Amino acid sequence: MPQGATESSEAPDLVNASEVSARPAKVRGAAALHEFVASTVQEVVAAAGIEIVELRILRAPGNSYRLQLFVDRPLDQPGVNIDECASVSRKVGAELELDDPFPGGWDLEVSSPGMNRLLRDLADFAAFEGIRARLKGRAPDGARKTWIGALIRADEDGVTLKVDGGKHETVAHTVIERAELDPTIEQWMMLGKRRENANPEATDDHSDAADEDAATEGVTG
């Protein structure tokens, strides 16, 4: 049942077998649920001419789920604004209501990536060359470690950062569990101006991003 819905106190009508078989089946298992939701979301986001940066499905109290969807345009175009997040949120919410894959209630939040944007691949690393980034993973001895520095380059072997003191340190992809931007305010404002200049006629929420991380819109299912 979607979160927030209220059950009727009246006696339910008998349901025949054909109606039962027509109801959407709940998706079991975290990996299967993520794959199912990602496939559904991808169709909506692609139709809007934007792309998924990250999809998180988090367990919440009361057998419910919290979906966080981060969307953006290609990095050579202005970023998404709150109206576009709202449009995607409504359409994704409608599709998920139709399929209803969750065993409990759910909330959906659609946002632009914000300052701590996930870095997904070599193209992302190249696009943000010179910008400060944060890599999280495990050192060769197995201990958890965080590397912070300006992006110098990335290739098949690893990601090279300019860390404190000006030293270059290369971190192998095999030890990186998450890579994300960690820009200074000046760098973030510069990125916003860069994307605005890609299409001066379009508006871009990143130009005002010093005080707000992301355009966000949410719905409850």
Short mmCIF file of C-alpha atoms in Angstrom, two decimals:
data_model
loop_
_atom_site.label_atom_id
_atom_site.label_comp_id
_atom_site.label_asym_id
_atom_site.label_seq_id
_atom_site.Cartn_x
_atom_site.Cartn_y
_atom_site.Cartn_z
CA MET A 1 0.00 0.00 0.00
CA PRO A 2 1.40 3.45 -0.82
CA GLN A 3 2.54 5.33 2.25
CA GLY A 4 -0.12 7.69 3.53
CA ALA A 5 -3.05 5.67 2.12
CA THR A 6 -5.85 4.79 4.53
CA GLU A 7 -7.53 1.41 4.73
CA SER A 8 -11.35 1.33 4.69
CA SER A 9 -13.14 0.00 7.74
CA GLU A 10 -15.84 -1.53 5.55
CA ALA A 11 -15.79 -5.25 4.82
CA PRO A 12 -13.85 -5.85 1.58
CA ASP A 13 -15.50 -7.31 -1.48
CA LEU A 14 -14.44 -10.76 -2.57
CA VAL A 15 -11.61 -10.65 -5.12
CA ASN A 16 -11.54 -13.14 -7.96
CA ALA A 17 -8.41 -14.89 -9.22
CA SER A 18 -8.06 -12.77 -12.37
CA GLU A 19 -7.93 -9.57 -10.31
CA VAL A 20 -5.29 -11.04 -8.03
CA SER A 21 -3.09 -12.11 -10.93
CA ALA A 22 -3.36 -8.62 -12.49
CA ARG A 23 -1.91 -6.91 -9.43
CA PRO A 24 1.80 -5.93 -9.66
CA ALA A 25 4.11 -8.38 -7.95
CA LYS A 26 6.39 -7.07 -5.20
CA VAL A 27 10.07 -7.25 -6.09
CA ARG A 28 12.08 -9.27 -3.57
CA GLY A 29 15.72 -8.65 -2.71
CA ALA A 30 17.65 -5.37 -2.56
CA ALA A 31 19.59 -5.96 -5.80
CA ALA A 32 16.49 -6.98 -7.77
CA LEU A 33 14.52 -4.01 -6.41
CA HIS A 34 17.28 -1.57 -7.36
CA GLU A 35 17.51 -3.03 -10.86
CA PHE A 36 13.75 -2.87 -11.35
CA VAL A 37 13.45 0.73 -10.12
CA ALA A 38 16.51 1.84 -12.10
CA SER A 39 15.01 0.43 -15.30
CA THR A 40 11.71 2.21 -14.68
CA VAL A 41 13.42 5.50 -13.79
CA GLN A 42 15.78 5.34 -16.77
CA GLU A 43 12.91 5.34 -19.27
CA VAL A 44 11.35 8.47 -17.74
CA VAL A 45 14.60 10.37 -17.34
CA ALA A 46 15.84 9.57 -20.85
CA ALA A 47 12.51 10.72 -22.33
CA ALA A 48 13.04 14.07 -20.58
CA GLY A 49 16.40 14.52 -22.31
CA ILE A 50 18.42 14.29 -19.12
CA GLU A 51 20.39 11.53 -17.41
CA ILE A 52 20.64 9.69 -14.11
CA VAL A 53 23.70 10.59 -12.07
CA GLU A 54 22.83 8.42 -9.08
CA LEU A 55 19.92 6.42 -7.69
CA ARG A 56 19.80 5.50 -4.00
CA ILE A 57 17.18 3.23 -2.44
CA LEU A 58 17.35 3.47 1.34
CA ARG A 59 15.39 1.54 3.95
CA ALA A 60 13.33 3.75 6.24
CA PRO A 61 11.40 3.03 9.45
CA GLY A 62 8.14 1.12 9.28
CA ASN A 63 9.02 -1.14 6.36
CA SER A 64 9.19 1.87 4.04
CA TYR A 65 11.73 3.10 1.51
CA ARG A 66 13.34 6.40 0.61
CA LEU A 67 14.31 6.89 -3.03
CA GLN A 68 16.85 9.58 -3.88
CA LEU A 69 17.22 10.26 -7.60
CA PHE A 70 19.91 12.67 -8.80
CA VAL A 71 19.55 13.86 -12.40
CA ASP A 72 21.44 16.21 -14.68
CA ARG A 73 22.11 17.11 -18.27
CA PRO A 74 25.40 16.27 -20.00
CA LEU A 75 28.20 18.34 -18.49
CA ASP A 76 28.58 20.53 -21.59
CA GLN A 77 25.02 21.82 -21.05
CA PRO A 78 23.36 23.86 -18.28
CA GLY A 79 22.16 21.86 -15.29
CA VAL A 80 18.57 20.95 -14.49
CA ASN A 81 16.33 23.35 -12.56
CA ILE A 82 13.64 22.75 -9.95
CA ASP A 83 10.80 22.72 -12.49
CA GLU A 84 12.50 19.88 -14.38
CA CYS A 85 13.07 18.00 -11.12
CA ALA A 86 9.36 18.42 -10.32
CA SER A 87 8.35 17.12 -13.76
CA VAL A 88 10.59 14.05 -13.47
CA SER A 89 9.36 13.46 -9.93
CA ARG A 90 5.72 13.40 -11.01
CA LYS A 91 6.36 11.08 -13.95
CA VAL A 92 8.61 8.68 -12.04
CA GLY A 93 6.15 8.67 -9.16
CA ALA A 94 3.29 7.79 -11.51
CA GLU A 95 5.24 4.90 -13.03
CA LEU A 96 6.22 3.53 -9.63
CA GLU A 97 2.63 3.81 -8.40
CA LEU A 98 1.57 1.77 -11.44
CA ASP A 99 4.17 -0.96 -10.91
CA ASP A 100 4.19 -0.70 -7.09
CA PRO A 101 7.31 -2.89 -6.59
CA PHE A 102 7.80 -2.02 -2.91
CA PRO A 103 6.61 -4.23 -0.05
CA GLY A 104 5.85 -1.07 1.98
CA GLY A 105 5.41 2.67 1.57
CA TRP A 106 7.96 4.87 -0.18
CA ASP A 107 9.07 8.48 -0.64
CA LEU A 108 10.76 9.85 -3.78
CA GLU A 109 13.10 12.81 -3.89
CA VAL A 110 14.42 14.09 -7.24
CA SER A 111 17.36 16.49 -7.15
CA SER A 112 20.18 17.91 -9.18
CA PRO A 113 23.47 16.39 -7.97
CA GLY A 114 24.68 19.35 -5.92
CA MET A 115 28.22 20.08 -4.85
CA ASN A 116 29.06 16.49 -3.89
CA ARG A 117 28.16 15.07 -7.27
CA LEU A 118 29.05 11.42 -7.81
CA LEU A 119 31.93 10.85 -10.22
CA ARG A 120 30.93 7.80 -12.24
CA ASP A 121 33.50 7.24 -14.97
CA LEU A 122 36.56 8.57 -16.78
CA ALA A 123 34.46 11.13 -18.66
CA ASP A 124 33.30 12.66 -15.37
CA PHE A 125 36.86 12.84 -14.05
CA ALA A 126 38.00 14.54 -17.27
CA ALA A 127 35.12 17.03 -17.17
CA PHE A 128 36.05 18.14 -13.65
CA GLU A 129 39.82 18.25 -14.09
CA GLY A 130 41.36 20.75 -11.70
CA ILE A 131 38.39 20.63 -9.29
CA ARG A 132 38.81 19.24 -5.79
CA ALA A 133 37.46 15.74 -5.31
CA ARG A 134 37.04 13.23 -2.51
CA LEU A 135 37.80 9.50 -2.96
CA LYS A 136 36.67 6.99 -0.35
CA GLY A 137 37.91 3.44 -0.19
CA ARG A 138 40.40 1.11 1.42
CA ALA A 139 44.15 1.48 1.59
CA PRO A 140 46.33 -1.51 0.56
CA ASP A 141 46.43 -2.60 4.22
CA GLY A 142 42.63 -2.83 4.30
CA ALA A 143 42.05 0.27 6.43
CA ARG A 144 39.37 2.71 5.34
CA LYS A 145 40.81 5.90 3.89
CA THR A 146 39.71 9.17 2.27
CA TRP A 147 41.80 10.99 -0.31
CA ILE A 148 41.09 14.69 -1.02
CA GLY A 149 42.76 16.79 -3.68
CA ALA A 150 42.46 18.48 -7.06
CA LEU A 151 41.77 16.12 -9.97
CA ILE A 152 44.86 15.87 -12.15
CA ARG A 153 43.93 12.97 -14.42
CA ALA A 154 42.21 9.61 -14.54
CA ASP A 155 42.91 6.58 -16.71
CA GLU A 156 42.38 2.83 -16.63
CA ASP A 157 44.93 2.47 -13.82
CA GLY A 158 43.54 4.99 -11.35
CA VAL A 159 42.79 8.58 -10.37
CA THR A 160 45.58 11.07 -9.70
CA LEU A 161 45.00 13.87 -7.20
CA LYS A 162 47.11 16.84 -6.19
CA VAL A 163 46.94 16.50 -2.41
CA ASP A 164 48.14 18.79 0.39
CA GLY A 165 51.68 19.97 -0.13
CA GLY A 166 51.40 19.72 -3.90
CA LYS A 167 52.21 16.02 -4.02
CA HIS A 168 50.56 13.91 -6.74
CA GLU A 169 48.98 10.70 -5.48
CA THR A 170 47.42 8.04 -7.72
CA VAL A 171 44.64 5.91 -6.26
CA ALA A 172 43.84 2.64 -8.04
CA HIS A 173 40.24 2.09 -9.15
CA THR A 174 40.26 -1.24 -7.34
CA VAL A 175 40.43 0.47 -3.93
CA ILE A 176 37.96 3.29 -4.65
CA GLU A 177 34.48 2.63 -3.29
CA ARG A 178 33.06 6.10 -3.99
CA ALA A 179 34.35 9.17 -5.81
CA GLU A 180 32.62 12.56 -5.55
CA LEU A 181 33.28 16.23 -6.06
CA ASP A 182 34.37 18.33 -3.09
CA PRO A 183 34.79 21.77 -4.69
CA THR A 184 35.56 25.03 -2.99
CA ILE A 185 32.84 27.68 -3.24
CA GLU A 186 34.93 29.51 -5.84
CA GLN A 187 35.29 26.34 -7.92
CA TRP A 188 31.54 25.63 -7.66
CA MET A 189 30.64 29.12 -8.84
CA MET A 190 33.12 28.77 -11.70
CA LEU A 191 31.51 25.48 -12.75
CA GLY A 192 28.10 27.16 -12.77
CA LYS A 193 29.34 29.96 -15.01
CA ARG A 194 30.99 27.43 -17.32
CA ARG A 195 27.72 25.57 -17.77
CA GLU A 196 25.73 28.78 -18.23
CA ASN A 197 28.08 29.79 -21.02
CA ALA A 198 27.38 26.50 -22.78
CA ASN A 199 23.90 27.86 -23.55
CA PRO A 200 23.39 31.51 -22.51
CA GLU A 201 19.65 31.36 -23.25
CA ALA A 202 19.04 28.59 -20.69
CA THR A 203 18.77 29.12 -16.95
CA ASP A 204 20.94 27.17 -14.52
CA ASP A 205 20.41 26.78 -10.79
CA HIS A 206 24.16 26.20 -10.33
CA SER A 207 24.80 29.92 -10.66
CA ASP A 208 23.21 30.35 -7.22
CA ALA A 209 24.63 27.17 -5.74
CA ALA A 210 26.83 28.80 -3.12
CA ASP A 211 23.89 28.83 -0.71
CA GLU A 212 21.93 25.75 -1.89
CA ASP A 213 23.33 22.40 -2.91
CA ALA A 214 20.65 21.32 -5.36
CA ALA A 215 17.27 21.84 -6.93
CA THR A 216 15.00 19.31 -5.27
CA GLU A 217 11.46 17.99 -5.67
CA GLY A 218 9.82 15.12 -3.84
CA VAL A 219 6.68 12.99 -3.85
CA THR A 220 5.29 10.31 -1.56
CA GLY A 221 3.99 6.96 -2.79
#
